[in-house]
Structures are given as structure tokens and as C-alpha cells.
Amino acid sequence: MLDWSSDPFHNRTVLTLAGDAPGVTAALLAVYEVAAATIDIRRHHGVHPRVGAVDVVPLVPLAGISSGACVALARALGRLVAERFGVPVFLYEDAATRPERRALENIRRGQLAGLTRRMNQPQWRPDFGPRTPHPAAGVSVIGARSILIAFNVNLATDDLTVAREIARTVRASGGGLPHVKAIGVQLGGGRVQVAMNLTNYCQTPLQRAFDAVRLEAARRGVAVAGSELVGLIPADALDAAGAHHLQLEDFGPERLLETHLGGPLATPGAPWES
Amino acid sequence: MLDWSSDPFHNRTVLTLAGDAPGVTAALLAVYEVAAATIDIRRHHGVHPRVGAVDVVPLVPLAGISSGACVALARALGRLVAERFGVPVFLYEDAATRPERRALENIRRGQLAGLTRRMNQPQWRPDFGPRTPHPAAGVSVIGARSILIAFNVNLATDDLTVAREIARTVRASGGGLPHVKAIGVQLGGGRVQVAMNLTNYCQTPLQRAFDAVRLEAARRGVAVAGSELVGLIPADALDAAGAHHLQLEDFGPERLLETHLGGPLATPGAPWES
């Protein structure tokens, strides 16, 4: 487990697991086992949309594995989860079996209640498992995709409509930035958040999404209070944001010492700001 | 050779060499040999201060070598250079033999003419070699230090006084940012530049130096046209600038996938902007 994060407003835990195919499969089955024993989706509250106790499992090829192998792994895991836990499984993104199921937000539309209604239709039959949700664990969505950056920008206002308006403006489905999904959510302490998924950070980098939210917020007289990453990110996503801030001309990874040395430096300490 | 850069205005080439002590010593002696055969400092023009054909050689511990070993290497190289090429050598920074010779700008004050005059005084006797500069190759400054970032910010004006004023304001010696050296220089094409050295990027990060120059320029109605790095930088310097731009809360290297995986990812392509 490389990373985990959790907060009471989203009421959602994001785990980042890395390993070979058998290791990751075993770890994920353990996650399902604990979730099935401890989470009742009927009594669940939180600002983030969800359809199940183990809501979504994306398998991402990091190194030494192909996208196709991750699709095969998603299918094998889906079959096991349905068999062992009686949970209906939908395959999504690169593992989707129907075009309308590629996008997670399509599967999750109307959350568990909405999906439950659709499951009676032939085109919304689950890929594995029963045609009705598990009473406590709901439904699970499993798939394969490339790296996604979950990036949330907090606004210095308690007005949820501002966050929702900005989310609608910046997201791809509203004619905004390509490869960006966004929703507005309410946090505690007089803050709202634009919660984003960047599905192709090479095409739409972090800084462009951040700058778009900041500009839209400023237009409404609202400041950005801060931002957060959920899970881990590739270093080049952050390097590009740094090069952007510094207005560096002709920057590329060949300008980094580590690129040439093939390993970390013995530096005195990183310049992270508090 | 990891990197080199050169431009007609500075009329100066910066080479980045990495290797073990014998390899780096052999490579540097080859640099001196070519420079002695091809460069005549008497006929040299350029906006950057200098005292010799091989102006300055900083030895930087990157991995698997101590600062003390780099000091010893600087002394050994200085002796060889003086013997083989008849060039006076001053040791600087961690290798300095007198406190007033630690800072490169003290040695280079008044450039070669100024240093030549001082070399008659006992406290400005070179560490190795003759007490008068080599006619064509001048003097050479050799030392050991930690990583320095050479970072230049280009301004959208041809008014050199603006760059000089900003340099005086932001540099440590003018009561500005700690660990920052800065000069204003004239470039071609209606541009001037604030050329900076950041001698401790963990204490004064890139983004703080950049933001200071940008603010001082804006106060004078001048925009930043871009920036450039001379040589290579450590990745964490750029990561910190990215985290700063994105207003990331609680960011650290543990949020990077590569930190956990111990190697590069197989990513589809970096998000560098044109």
C-alpha cells in the first residue's frame, strides 16, 4: 500500500496499492472482505457519489505490464468478487463491455438507487454477479485505465453553488477542458471544493485545470484556499506545473539531474514550503 | 557530459560533467587544454563577469562522495592546472583558504583587471601558480560547493537599469532574499535579464526568487518574458515550484509515485507545455 487518504466530508477512503498481478489481486480481495464485513452502503453518508462499499477499483499499468493485461486482470477480479461476495460487478473504462459503460459517471448516474433501477434493462445487466445489488455492499465497478489524477481545489466560500458553477464550466462535458471531470462538493469549515479527475494529465495538465478554477473563482470574487491530491501522482505532472509557474522556456526532463543520474541525489533536504 | 549551454550575449559556455573523481579530473584537464589553445581572454567580450578562459570550476558532491572529498579534489585539480598550464588558481567556497575568498564575486570583483591589481597583495596571492595572470587564459577559480541553481529571468524591456534595480533589490547582499545572488544584464532583441544564482534552493526556493523578480518587475510596469535554467537542476526544486503554483496543502515527495516505485514510470509522455 503506497498511500491512503480519507476524510469525513467525502466519507471515502482511497487506497493506492502496487504490486504484481497475483499480489494486487490478493490485496484487493482482502479489501472486499473487510469492506463487506464492515460497511453498509444503506447507512452511508458522504458528499462523494458511490454505488457500493468497494465503489470503484481501477487497475493501472505502471511498469512491466500492458493495458491489455490490466483489462484481463479486471475481468478475472470481477468474476472472483461476484462469486465470493455475491456483489454485482460492472466493468468500466478499458475493460468496459459496452461503450455506454466506459465512463464511470455513466454507471454511477443516480448513484446506487439510479443504477438499481437501470439494472432491470438488458443493456445494464452487470458483467458478473446477480442482477440486484448486494443489500449491504451494493455494486462494485472494476476496470483498467491509464493514470488519473484526483485533484481537488478548495474555495474560500461556503456557497456550494459557486463550486458547482465552476465545476460545470471547467469540465469537458460542459464544453470546458478536455479530459477533466469535475463536481462541486460541500466541505466543513465554511469551504466548498471543486473535486476534479484529470484523465489525461499529458493533454490537460494540472496547472491548466488549477488556473481555470482559479480564474473562474476570481470572476465570482472567491479566492482559492488551497488544493489537495487524492492518492499519488507521477513526478512529471508536478514538474510541468513548476516549469509553468517559473515560465521556463524549453524545459524538459533532460534538464533534471536525476534523469541523467538514474537515481535520487544525496540532497540536503527538499524545498517544500509549509 | 550531462548538459551544456551557451549563448552569444553571455558569451560563456556552462558544462555539466558527472563521474567519479579520476574521470571528472581527466575531463576537466581536457577542458583546460582546449580552452588554453582556443580562448584569448584579452579579446573576450560578453555580458557575464569572468577572470579567465576556464573561469570557474565548482565540484559538487552528488552521490557517493563527501563535501570534504570534493575539497581535496579541488585542491589536487588546482595544483595540476597551475603546473600544466601556468594559470594562477584561486580556491573558493568550501575549498577557500581565506574567508574573503569564499564568495566567487569577491574573487571576480573588477573582473580580470581588478583581480590582477589585487594579486600583488599578500592576501590575494593565488593558491597555486604564478602571481600574474596567464596572458591568454587569465586566472581560474576552482572550488567545492553544494548544488547551485543558475536561474535567469528575462524581462520584456530593453531598459538595463530596470534589470539592475531588480537585481539589487532581490539579492541577499542588498537585503533581499537569502542565498540569492543577482545581476542585471543586457540581452539582444529588446530584452534584459535578471541573472541569479540560488546557492541554497532548499532555503530560498526557485519560485520565491521568481515571484520576487516578477513582483518587482510589475511594480515598474514590466512583464516577465520567460526564464531559463543554466545547467541542470534537482527534481525536487521543480516539484516544489509546482506544489507552490497549485497551492497544494501538505505536499511532499511521498506523494510521488516514483518515490515509492524507485524508478521511472512507463508513462505515455510528459505534460511539458510548448
Coordinates of C-alpha atoms in Angstrom, one line a residue:
Chain A
M1 CA 0.0 0.0 0.0
L2 CA 1.7 3.1 -1.2
D3 CA -0.8 5.6 0.1
W4 CA -4.2 6.1 1.5
S5 CA -6.4 9.1 2.2
S6 CA -9.7 9.6 3.9
D7 CA -11.8 12.5 5.1
P8 CA -15.2 12.8 6.9
F9 CA -16.8 15.0 4.3
H10 CA -16.2 12.7 1.3
N11 CA -16.5 9.8 3.8
R12 CA -14.5 7.8 1.4
T13 CA -11.1 6.1 1.6
V14 CA -8.8 6.0 -1.4
L15 CA -6.1 3.3 -1.3
T16 CA -3.1 3.1 -3.7
L17 CA -1.8 -0.4 -4.0
A18 CA 1.1 -1.5 -6.2
G19 CA 2.5 -4.9 -6.9
D20 CA 2.4 -7.8 -9.5
A21 CA -0.9 -9.2 -10.7
P22 CA -1.3 -12.0 -8.1
G23 CA -0.2 -9.7 -5.3
V24 CA -2.6 -6.9 -6.2
T25 CA -5.5 -9.4 -6.7
A26 CA -4.9 -10.9 -3.3
A27 CA -4.8 -7.5 -1.7
L28 CA -8.0 -6.4 -3.4
L29 CA -9.8 -9.5 -2.4
A30 CA -8.8 -8.7 1.2
V31 CA -10.2 -5.2 0.8
Y32 CA -13.5 -6.6 -0.4
E33 CA -13.6 -9.0 2.5
V34 CA -13.1 -6.2 5.1
A35 CA -15.5 -3.8 3.3
A36 CA -18.2 -6.5 3.1
A37 CA -17.9 -7.2 6.8
T38 CA -17.9 -3.5 8.0
I39 CA -19.6 -1.2 5.5
D40 CA -23.4 -1.0 5.0
I41 CA -24.0 1.2 1.9
R42 CA -27.7 1.8 3.0
R43 CA -26.5 3.7 6.1
H44 CA -23.6 5.5 4.3
H45 CA -23.5 9.3 4.1
G46 CA -20.9 11.5 2.3
V47 CA -20.6 14.2 -0.4
H48 CA -19.0 11.9 -2.9
P49 CA -21.1 9.8 -5.3
R50 CA -20.9 6.0 -4.9
V51 CA -22.6 2.8 -5.8
G52 CA -21.0 0.3 -3.4
A53 CA -18.9 -0.4 -0.3
V54 CA -15.9 -1.0 -2.6
D55 CA -17.1 1.6 -5.0
V56 CA -14.5 1.5 -7.8
V57 CA -11.3 -0.4 -8.5
P58 CA -9.2 0.9 -11.4
L59 CA -6.2 -1.2 -12.4
V60 CA -3.4 1.0 -13.8
P61 CA -0.4 -0.3 -15.7
L62 CA 2.7 1.4 -14.1
A63 CA 5.7 -0.6 -15.3
G64 CA 6.3 -4.0 -16.8
I65 CA 2.6 -4.7 -17.6
S66 CA 0.4 -3.8 -20.6
S67 CA -3.0 -2.1 -20.6
G68 CA -4.4 -5.4 -22.1
A69 CA -3.1 -7.4 -19.2
C70 CA -4.8 -5.0 -16.8
V71 CA -8.1 -5.5 -18.7
A72 CA -7.7 -9.3 -18.3
L73 CA -6.9 -8.8 -14.6
A74 CA -10.0 -6.6 -14.1
R75 CA -12.2 -9.3 -15.7
A76 CA -10.7 -12.1 -13.5
L77 CA -11.1 -9.9 -10.4
G78 CA -14.7 -9.1 -11.3
R79 CA -15.6 -12.8 -11.7
L80 CA -13.9 -13.6 -8.3
V81 CA -15.7 -10.7 -6.5
A82 CA -19.1 -11.7 -7.8
E83 CA -18.6 -15.4 -6.9
R84 CA -17.2 -14.9 -3.4
F85 CA -19.2 -11.9 -2.2
G86 CA -22.4 -12.0 -4.3
V87 CA -21.7 -8.4 -5.4
P88 CA -22.7 -7.4 -9.0
V89 CA -19.7 -6.1 -10.9
F90 CA -19.7 -3.6 -13.8
L91 CA -16.5 -3.4 -15.9
Y92 CA -15.5 0.2 -17.0
E93 CA -13.0 2.2 -19.0
D94 CA -10.7 0.0 -21.0
A95 CA -12.3 -3.1 -19.5
A96 CA -15.9 -2.0 -20.4
T97 CA -18.0 -4.4 -22.4
R98 CA -20.4 -1.7 -23.8
P99 CA -19.5 1.8 -24.9
E100 CA -22.0 3.5 -22.6
R101 CA -20.3 1.8 -19.6
R102 CA -16.8 3.2 -20.3
A103 CA -17.3 6.3 -18.2
L104 CA -17.6 5.8 -14.5
E105 CA -20.1 8.7 -14.2
N106 CA -22.5 6.9 -16.6
I107 CA -22.5 3.8 -14.4
R108 CA -22.8 5.9 -11.2
R109 CA -25.6 8.2 -12.5
G110 CA -28.3 8.4 -9.9
Q111 CA -25.9 6.7 -7.5
L112 CA -27.0 3.2 -6.2
A113 CA -30.7 3.9 -6.5
G114 CA -30.4 5.0 -10.1
L115 CA -28.2 2.1 -11.1
T116 CA -30.5 -0.4 -9.3
R117 CA -33.4 0.8 -11.4
R118 CA -31.4 0.5 -14.7
M119 CA -30.2 -3.0 -13.8
N120 CA -33.5 -4.4 -15.0
Q121 CA -32.8 -3.2 -18.5
P122 CA -30.8 -5.7 -20.7
Q123 CA -28.0 -3.2 -21.5
W124 CA -27.4 -2.6 -17.8
R125 CA -27.1 -6.2 -16.8
P126 CA -23.9 -6.5 -14.7
D127 CA -20.8 -8.1 -16.2
F128 CA -20.7 -10.5 -13.3
G129 CA -22.9 -11.5 -10.4
P130 CA -26.6 -11.0 -9.6
R131 CA -29.0 -8.5 -11.3
T132 CA -29.8 -6.9 -8.0
P133 CA -27.3 -5.1 -5.7
H134 CA -25.9 -6.8 -2.6
P135 CA -28.0 -5.4 0.3
A136 CA -25.1 -4.0 2.3
A137 CA -22.2 -3.9 -0.2
G138 CA -24.2 -2.6 -3.2
V139 CA -22.4 -2.8 -6.5
S140 CA -18.7 -2.6 -7.5
V141 CA -17.2 -1.1 -10.6
I142 CA -13.9 -2.6 -11.7
G143 CA -11.8 -1.6 -14.7
A144 CA -8.5 -0.8 -16.3
R145 CA -7.3 2.7 -17.3
S146 CA -4.2 4.9 -17.5
I147 CA -3.1 7.2 -14.7
L148 CA -5.8 9.5 -13.4
I149 CA -5.0 12.5 -11.1
A150 CA -7.6 13.2 -8.5
F151 CA -7.1 16.9 -7.7
N152 CA -9.4 19.0 -5.5
V153 CA -9.4 22.8 -5.3
N154 CA -10.8 24.3 -2.1
L155 CA -12.5 27.7 -2.3
A156 CA -12.7 30.3 0.4
T157 CA -16.5 30.4 0.4
D158 CA -19.3 28.3 1.9
D159 CA -21.5 28.8 -1.2
L160 CA -21.9 25.4 -2.8
T161 CA -23.5 27.0 -5.9
V162 CA -20.1 28.7 -6.7
A163 CA -18.3 25.3 -6.6
R164 CA -21.0 23.7 -8.8
E165 CA -21.0 26.5 -11.3
I166 CA -17.2 26.4 -11.6
A167 CA -17.2 22.6 -12.0
R168 CA -19.8 22.8 -14.8
T169 CA -17.7 25.4 -16.5
V170 CA -14.3 23.7 -16.4
R171 CA -15.3 20.1 -17.1
A172 CA -15.1 18.5 -20.5
S173 CA -18.8 17.6 -20.5
G174 CA -19.7 21.3 -20.1
G175 CA -17.5 22.4 -23.0
G176 CA -14.6 23.1 -20.7
L177 CA -11.2 21.5 -20.5
P178 CA -10.7 18.2 -22.3
H179 CA -10.1 15.1 -20.1
V180 CA -11.4 16.9 -17.0
K181 CA -14.3 15.7 -14.8
A182 CA -15.5 18.0 -12.1
I183 CA -18.1 18.2 -9.4
G184 CA -18.8 20.8 -6.7
V185 CA -18.9 19.5 -3.1
Q186 CA -19.5 20.9 0.3
L187 CA -16.8 20.7 2.9
G188 CA -16.9 21.7 6.6
G189 CA -15.5 24.9 8.0
G190 CA -17.1 27.3 5.5
R191 CA -15.4 25.8 2.5
V192 CA -16.6 24.3 -0.7
Q193 CA -14.5 22.3 -3.2
V194 CA -14.2 21.7 -6.9
A195 CA -13.3 18.0 -7.0
M196 CA -11.7 17.0 -10.3
N197 CA -10.5 14.0 -12.1
L198 CA -7.8 14.6 -14.8
T199 CA -8.0 11.5 -17.0
N200 CA -5.1 12.6 -19.3
Y201 CA -2.7 14.9 -17.5
C202 CA -0.4 15.0 -20.5
Q203 CA -3.1 16.6 -22.6
T204 CA -4.7 18.7 -19.9
P205 CA -2.0 19.3 -17.2
L206 CA -2.7 20.0 -13.5
Q207 CA -1.7 23.7 -13.8
R208 CA -4.3 24.3 -16.6
A209 CA -7.1 22.8 -14.5
F210 CA -6.0 24.7 -11.5
D211 CA -5.6 28.0 -13.3
A212 CA -9.1 27.6 -14.9
V213 CA -10.7 27.0 -11.5
R214 CA -8.8 30.0 -10.0
L215 CA -9.9 32.3 -12.8
E216 CA -13.5 31.2 -12.6
A217 CA -13.4 31.7 -8.8
A218 CA -11.8 35.1 -9.1
R219 CA -14.6 36.1 -11.6
R220 CA -17.0 35.4 -8.8
G221 CA -14.9 37.2 -6.1
V222 CA -13.8 34.0 -4.5
A223 CA -10.2 33.0 -3.6
V224 CA -8.6 29.6 -3.8
A225 CA -7.9 28.5 -0.3
G226 CA -5.7 25.6 -1.3
S227 CA -5.7 22.3 -3.1
E228 CA -5.1 18.6 -2.5
L229 CA -4.2 15.5 -4.3
V230 CA -6.0 12.3 -3.6
G231 CA -3.6 9.4 -4.0
L232 CA -0.3 9.7 -5.7
I233 CA 0.8 11.5 -8.9
P234 CA 3.6 11.0 -11.4
A235 CA 6.5 13.3 -10.9
D236 CA 6.4 14.8 -14.4
A237 CA 2.9 16.2 -13.7
L238 CA 4.3 18.3 -10.9
D239 CA 7.5 19.2 -12.7
A240 CA 5.3 20.6 -15.5
A241 CA 3.4 22.7 -13.1
G242 CA 6.7 24.0 -11.7
A243 CA 8.0 24.8 -15.2
H244 CA 4.7 26.6 -15.9
H245 CA 4.9 28.7 -12.8
L246 CA 8.5 29.7 -13.5
Q247 CA 7.7 30.5 -17.2
L248 CA 10.7 28.3 -18.1
E249 CA 11.5 28.3 -21.8
D250 CA 12.4 25.0 -23.4
F251 CA 12.1 22.9 -20.3
G252 CA 12.1 19.1 -20.4
P253 CA 13.0 16.1 -18.2
E254 CA 16.6 16.3 -19.7
R255 CA 17.1 19.4 -17.5
L256 CA 16.8 17.3 -14.3
L257 CA 19.9 15.9 -12.8
E258 CA 18.1 12.7 -11.8
T259 CA 17.1 12.0 -15.4
H260 CA 20.8 11.6 -16.2
L261 CA 22.0 10.0 -13.0
G262 CA 19.2 7.4 -13.0
G263 CA 18.6 7.7 -9.3
P264 CA 18.0 10.1 -6.4
L265 CA 20.5 12.7 -5.3
A266 CA 22.0 13.0 -1.8
T267 CA 20.5 16.4 -1.4
P268 CA 20.4 18.3 1.9
G269 CA 16.6 18.4 2.1
A270 CA 13.7 19.2 -0.2
P271 CA 12.4 22.8 -0.6
W272 CA 8.8 22.1 0.4
E273 CA 7.1 25.1 1.7
S274 CA 4.9 24.9 4.7
Chain B
M1 CA 28.8 15.5 -20.1
L2 CA 25.2 15.7 -18.9
D3 CA 24.5 19.2 -20.3
W4 CA 26.0 22.3 -21.9
S5 CA 24.6 25.7 -22.7
S6 CA 26.0 28.7 -24.4
D7 CA 24.6 32.0 -25.8
P8 CA 26.2 34.9 -27.7
F9 CA 25.2 37.6 -25.1
H10 CA 26.8 35.9 -22.1
N11 CA 29.4 34.5 -24.5
R12 CA 30.0 31.8 -22.0
T13 CA 29.7 28.1 -22.0
V14 CA 28.5 26.1 -19.0
L15 CA 29.3 22.4 -19.0
T16 CA 27.8 19.9 -16.6
L17 CA 30.1 16.9 -16.1
A18 CA 29.4 13.9 -13.8
G19 CA 31.6 11.0 -12.9
D20 CA 34.0 9.6 -10.4
A21 CA 36.9 11.7 -9.1
P22 CA 39.5 10.4 -11.7
G23 CA 37.1 10.7 -14.6
V24 CA 36.0 14.2 -13.7
T25 CA 39.6 15.3 -13.2
A26 CA 40.6 13.9 -16.6
A27 CA 37.7 15.6 -18.3
L28 CA 38.4 18.9 -16.7
L29 CA 42.1 18.8 -17.7
A30 CA 40.9 18.2 -21.3
V31 CA 38.6 21.3 -20.9
Y32 CA 41.6 23.4 -19.8
E33 CA 43.7 22.1 -22.6
V34 CA 41.1 23.1 -25.3
A35 CA 40.4 26.4 -23.6
A36 CA 44.1 27.3 -23.4
A37 CA 44.5 26.5 -27.1
T38 CA 41.5 28.4 -28.3
I39 CA 40.4 31.2 -26.0
D40 CA 42.2 34.5 -25.5
I41 CA 40.7 36.3 -22.6
R42 CA 42.2 39.7 -23.7
R43 CA 39.9 39.6 -26.8
H44 CA 36.9 38.2 -25.0
H45 CA 33.6 40.1 -24.9
G46 CA 30.3 39.2 -23.1
V47 CA 27.8 40.4 -20.5
H48 CA 28.9 37.9 -17.9
P49 CA 31.8 38.7 -15.5
R50 CA 34.8 36.5 -15.8
V51 CA 38.5 36.3 -14.9
G52 CA 39.7 33.5 -17.2
A53 CA 39.3 31.2 -20.2
V54 CA 38.2 28.5 -17.8
D55 CA 36.5 30.9 -15.5
V56 CA 35.2 28.8 -12.6
V57 CA 35.1 25.1 -11.8
P58 CA 32.8 24.1 -8.9
L59 CA 33.0 20.5 -7.8
V60 CA 29.6 19.3 -6.3
P61 CA 29.1 16.1 -4.3
L62 CA 26.1 14.4 -6.0
A63 CA 26.1 10.8 -4.6
G64 CA 28.6 8.6 -3.0
I65 CA 31.1 11.3 -2.3
S66 CA 31.5 13.8 0.6
S67 CA 32.0 17.5 0.5
G68 CA 35.4 17.0 2.1
A69 CA 36.4 14.7 -0.8
C70 CA 35.3 17.4 -3.3
V71 CA 37.5 19.9 -1.4
A72 CA 40.5 17.6 -1.7
L73 CA 39.7 17.1 -5.4
A74 CA 39.5 20.9 -6.0
R75 CA 43.0 21.3 -4.4
A76 CA 44.5 18.5 -6.5
L77 CA 43.0 19.9 -9.7
G78 CA 44.2 23.4 -8.8
R79 CA 47.8 22.2 -8.4
L80 CA 47.7 20.3 -11.7
V81 CA 46.2 23.2 -13.6
A82 CA 48.8 25.6 -12.3
E83 CA 51.6 23.2 -13.1
R84 CA 50.5 22.2 -16.6
F85 CA 49.1 25.4 -17.9
G86 CA 50.9 28.1 -15.9
V87 CA 47.5 29.5 -14.9
P88 CA 47.1 31.0 -11.4
V89 CA 44.4 29.2 -9.4
F90 CA 42.2 30.6 -6.6
L91 CA 40.3 28.1 -4.4
Y92 CA 36.8 29.2 -3.5
E93 CA 33.7 28.3 -1.5
D94 CA 34.2 25.1 0.6
A95 CA 37.8 24.9 -0.7
A96 CA 38.7 28.5 0.1
T97 CA 41.9 29.1 2.1
R98 CA 40.8 32.5 3.3
P99 CA 37.3 33.7 4.4
E100 CA 37.3 36.6 1.9
R101 CA 37.9 34.2 -1.0
R102 CA 34.8 32.0 -0.2
A103 CA 32.5 34.1 -2.4
L104 CA 33.2 33.9 -6.1
E105 CA 32.1 37.5 -6.6
N106 CA 34.8 38.7 -4.2
I107 CA 37.5 37.0 -6.3
R108 CA 35.9 38.2 -9.5
R109 CA 35.4 41.8 -8.3
G110 CA 36.7 44.2 -11.0
Q111 CA 36.9 41.2 -13.3
L112 CA 40.4 40.1 -14.5
A113 CA 41.8 43.7 -14.4
G114 CA 40.7 44.2 -10.8
L115 CA 42.0 40.8 -9.7
T116 CA 45.3 41.3 -11.4
R117 CA 45.8 44.5 -9.4
R118 CA 44.9 42.7 -6.1
M119 CA 47.3 39.8 -6.8
N120 CA 50.2 41.9 -5.7
Q121 CA 48.8 42.0 -2.2
P122 CA 49.8 39.1 0.1
Q123 CA 46.2 38.1 0.9
W124 CA 45.4 37.9 -2.8
R125 CA 48.3 35.6 -3.7
P126 CA 46.9 32.7 -5.7
D127 CA 46.6 29.3 -4.0
F128 CA 48.6 27.7 -6.9
G129 CA 50.6 29.1 -9.8
P130 CA 52.2 32.4 -10.7
R131 CA 51.4 35.8 -9.2
T132 CA 50.4 37.2 -12.6
P133 CA 47.6 36.0 -14.8
H134 CA 48.4 33.8 -17.8
P135 CA 48.4 36.3 -20.8
A136 CA 45.7 34.4 -22.8
A137 CA 44.0 32.2 -20.2
G138 CA 43.9 34.6 -17.3
V139 CA 43.1 33.1 -13.9
S140 CA 41.0 30.1 -12.9
V141 CA 38.8 29.7 -9.8
I142 CA 38.3 26.2 -8.6
G143 CA 36.2 25.1 -5.6
A144 CA 33.8 22.7 -3.9
R145 CA 30.2 23.6 -3.0
S146 CA 26.7 22.2 -2.8
I147 CA 24.2 22.4 -5.6
L148 CA 23.7 25.9 -7.1
I149 CA 20.8 26.7 -9.4
A150 CA 21.6 29.3 -12.1
F151 CA 18.3 30.8 -13.0
N152 CA 17.7 33.8 -15.3
V153 CA 14.5 35.7 -15.7
N154 CA 14.0 37.6 -18.9
L155 CA 12.1 40.9 -18.8
A156 CA 10.1 42.4 -21.6
T157 CA 12.0 45.7 -21.7
D158 CA 15.3 46.9 -23.2
D159 CA 16.0 49.1 -20.1
L160 CA 19.0 47.7 -18.4
T161 CA 18.5 49.9 -15.4
V162 CA 15.3 48.0 -14.6
A163 CA 17.1 44.7 -14.5
R164 CA 19.9 46.2 -12.4
E165 CA 17.5 47.7 -9.9
I166 CA 15.6 44.5 -9.5
A167 CA 18.8 42.5 -9.1
R168 CA 19.9 44.9 -6.4
T169 CA 16.5 44.5 -4.6
V170 CA 16.2 40.7 -4.7
R171 CA 19.8 39.7 -3.9
A172 CA 20.9 38.8 -0.4
S173 CA 23.7 41.4 -0.4
G174 CA 21.1 44.2 -0.9
G175 CA 18.9 43.0 1.9
G176 CA 16.8 40.8 -0.3
L177 CA 16.3 37.0 -0.4
P178 CA 18.9 34.9 1.5
H179 CA 21.2 32.7 -0.6
V180 CA 20.4 34.7 -3.8
K181 CA 23.0 36.4 -6.0
A182 CA 21.7 38.5 -8.8
I183 CA 23.0 40.9 -11.6
G184 CA 21.2 42.7 -14.3
V185 CA 22.5 42.0 -17.9
Q186 CA 21.6 43.2 -21.4
L187 CA 20.4 40.6 -23.9
G188 CA 19.6 41.2 -27.6
G189 CA 16.2 41.7 -29.1
G190 CA 15.0 44.4 -26.7
R191 CA 15.4 42.2 -23.6
V192 CA 17.2 42.5 -20.3
Q193 CA 17.7 39.8 -17.8
V194 CA 18.0 39.3 -14.1
A195 CA 20.6 36.6 -13.8
M196 CA 20.5 34.8 -10.5
N197 CA 22.4 32.2 -8.6
L198 CA 20.5 30.3 -5.9
T199 CA 23.1 28.9 -3.5
N200 CA 20.7 27.2 -1.2
Y201 CA 17.5 26.3 -3.1
C202 CA 16.1 24.5 0.0
Q203 CA 16.1 27.7 2.0
T204 CA 15.2 30.1 -0.9
P205 CA 13.3 28.1 -3.5
L206 CA 13.1 28.8 -7.2
Q207 CA 9.5 30.0 -7.0
R208 CA 10.3 32.6 -4.3
A209 CA 13.1 34.1 -6.3
F210 CA 11.0 34.1 -9.5
D211 CA 8.0 35.6 -7.7
A212 CA 10.2 38.4 -6.2
V213 CA 11.5 39.3 -9.6
R214 CA 8.1 39.2 -11.1
L215 CA 6.6 41.5 -8.4
E216 CA 9.5 44.0 -8.7
A217 CA 9.1 44.0 -12.4
A218 CA 5.4 44.5 -12.2
R219 CA 5.9 47.5 -9.8
R220 CA 7.9 49.0 -12.7
G221 CA 5.3 48.2 -15.3
V222 CA 7.5 45.5 -16.8
A223 CA 6.3 41.9 -17.6
V224 CA 8.4 38.7 -17.3
A225 CA 9.0 37.4 -20.8
G226 CA 10.3 34.0 -19.7
S227 CA 13.0 32.3 -17.7
E228 CA 15.8 29.8 -18.3
L229 CA 17.9 27.5 -16.3
V230 CA 21.7 27.3 -16.9
G231 CA 22.8 23.7 -16.4
L232 CA 20.7 21.1 -14.6
I233 CA 18.6 21.2 -11.5
P234 CA 17.5 18.7 -8.9
A235 CA 13.9 17.4 -9.5
D236 CA 12.7 18.5 -6.0
A237 CA 13.4 22.1 -6.8
L238 CA 11.0 22.0 -9.7
D239 CA 8.5 19.8 -7.8
A240 CA 8.4 22.5 -5.1
A241 CA 7.6 25.2 -7.6
G242 CA 4.8 23.0 -8.9
A243 CA 3.3 22.4 -5.5
H244 CA 3.6 26.2 -4.9
H245 CA 1.7 27.1 -8.1
L246 CA -1.0 24.6 -7.4
Q247 CA -1.3 25.7 -3.7
L248 CA -1.0 22.1 -2.7
E249 CA -1.5 21.5 1.0
D250 CA 0.7 19.0 2.8
F251 CA 2.7 18.1 -0.2
G252 CA 5.9 16.1 0.0
P253 CA 7.9 13.6 -2.1
E254 CA 5.9 10.8 -0.6
R255 CA 3.0 11.9 -2.8
L256 CA 5.0 11.0 -6.0
L257 CA 4.6 7.5 -7.5
E258 CA 8.3 7.4 -8.4
T259 CA 9.3 7.9 -4.7
H260 CA 7.6 4.6 -3.9
L261 CA 8.4 2.7 -7.0
G262 CA 12.1 3.6 -7.0
G263 CA 12.2 4.2 -10.7
P264 CA 10.6 5.9 -13.7
L265 CA 7.1 5.1 -14.8
A266 CA 6.1 3.9 -18.3
T267 CA 4.0 7.0 -18.9
P268 CA 2.6 7.9 -22.3
G269 CA 4.5 11.2 -22.5
A270 CA 5.3 14.2 -20.2
P271 CA 3.0 17.1 -20.0
W272 CA 5.5 19.8 -20.9
E273 CA 3.9 22.8 -22.4
S274 CA 5.3 24.5 -25.5

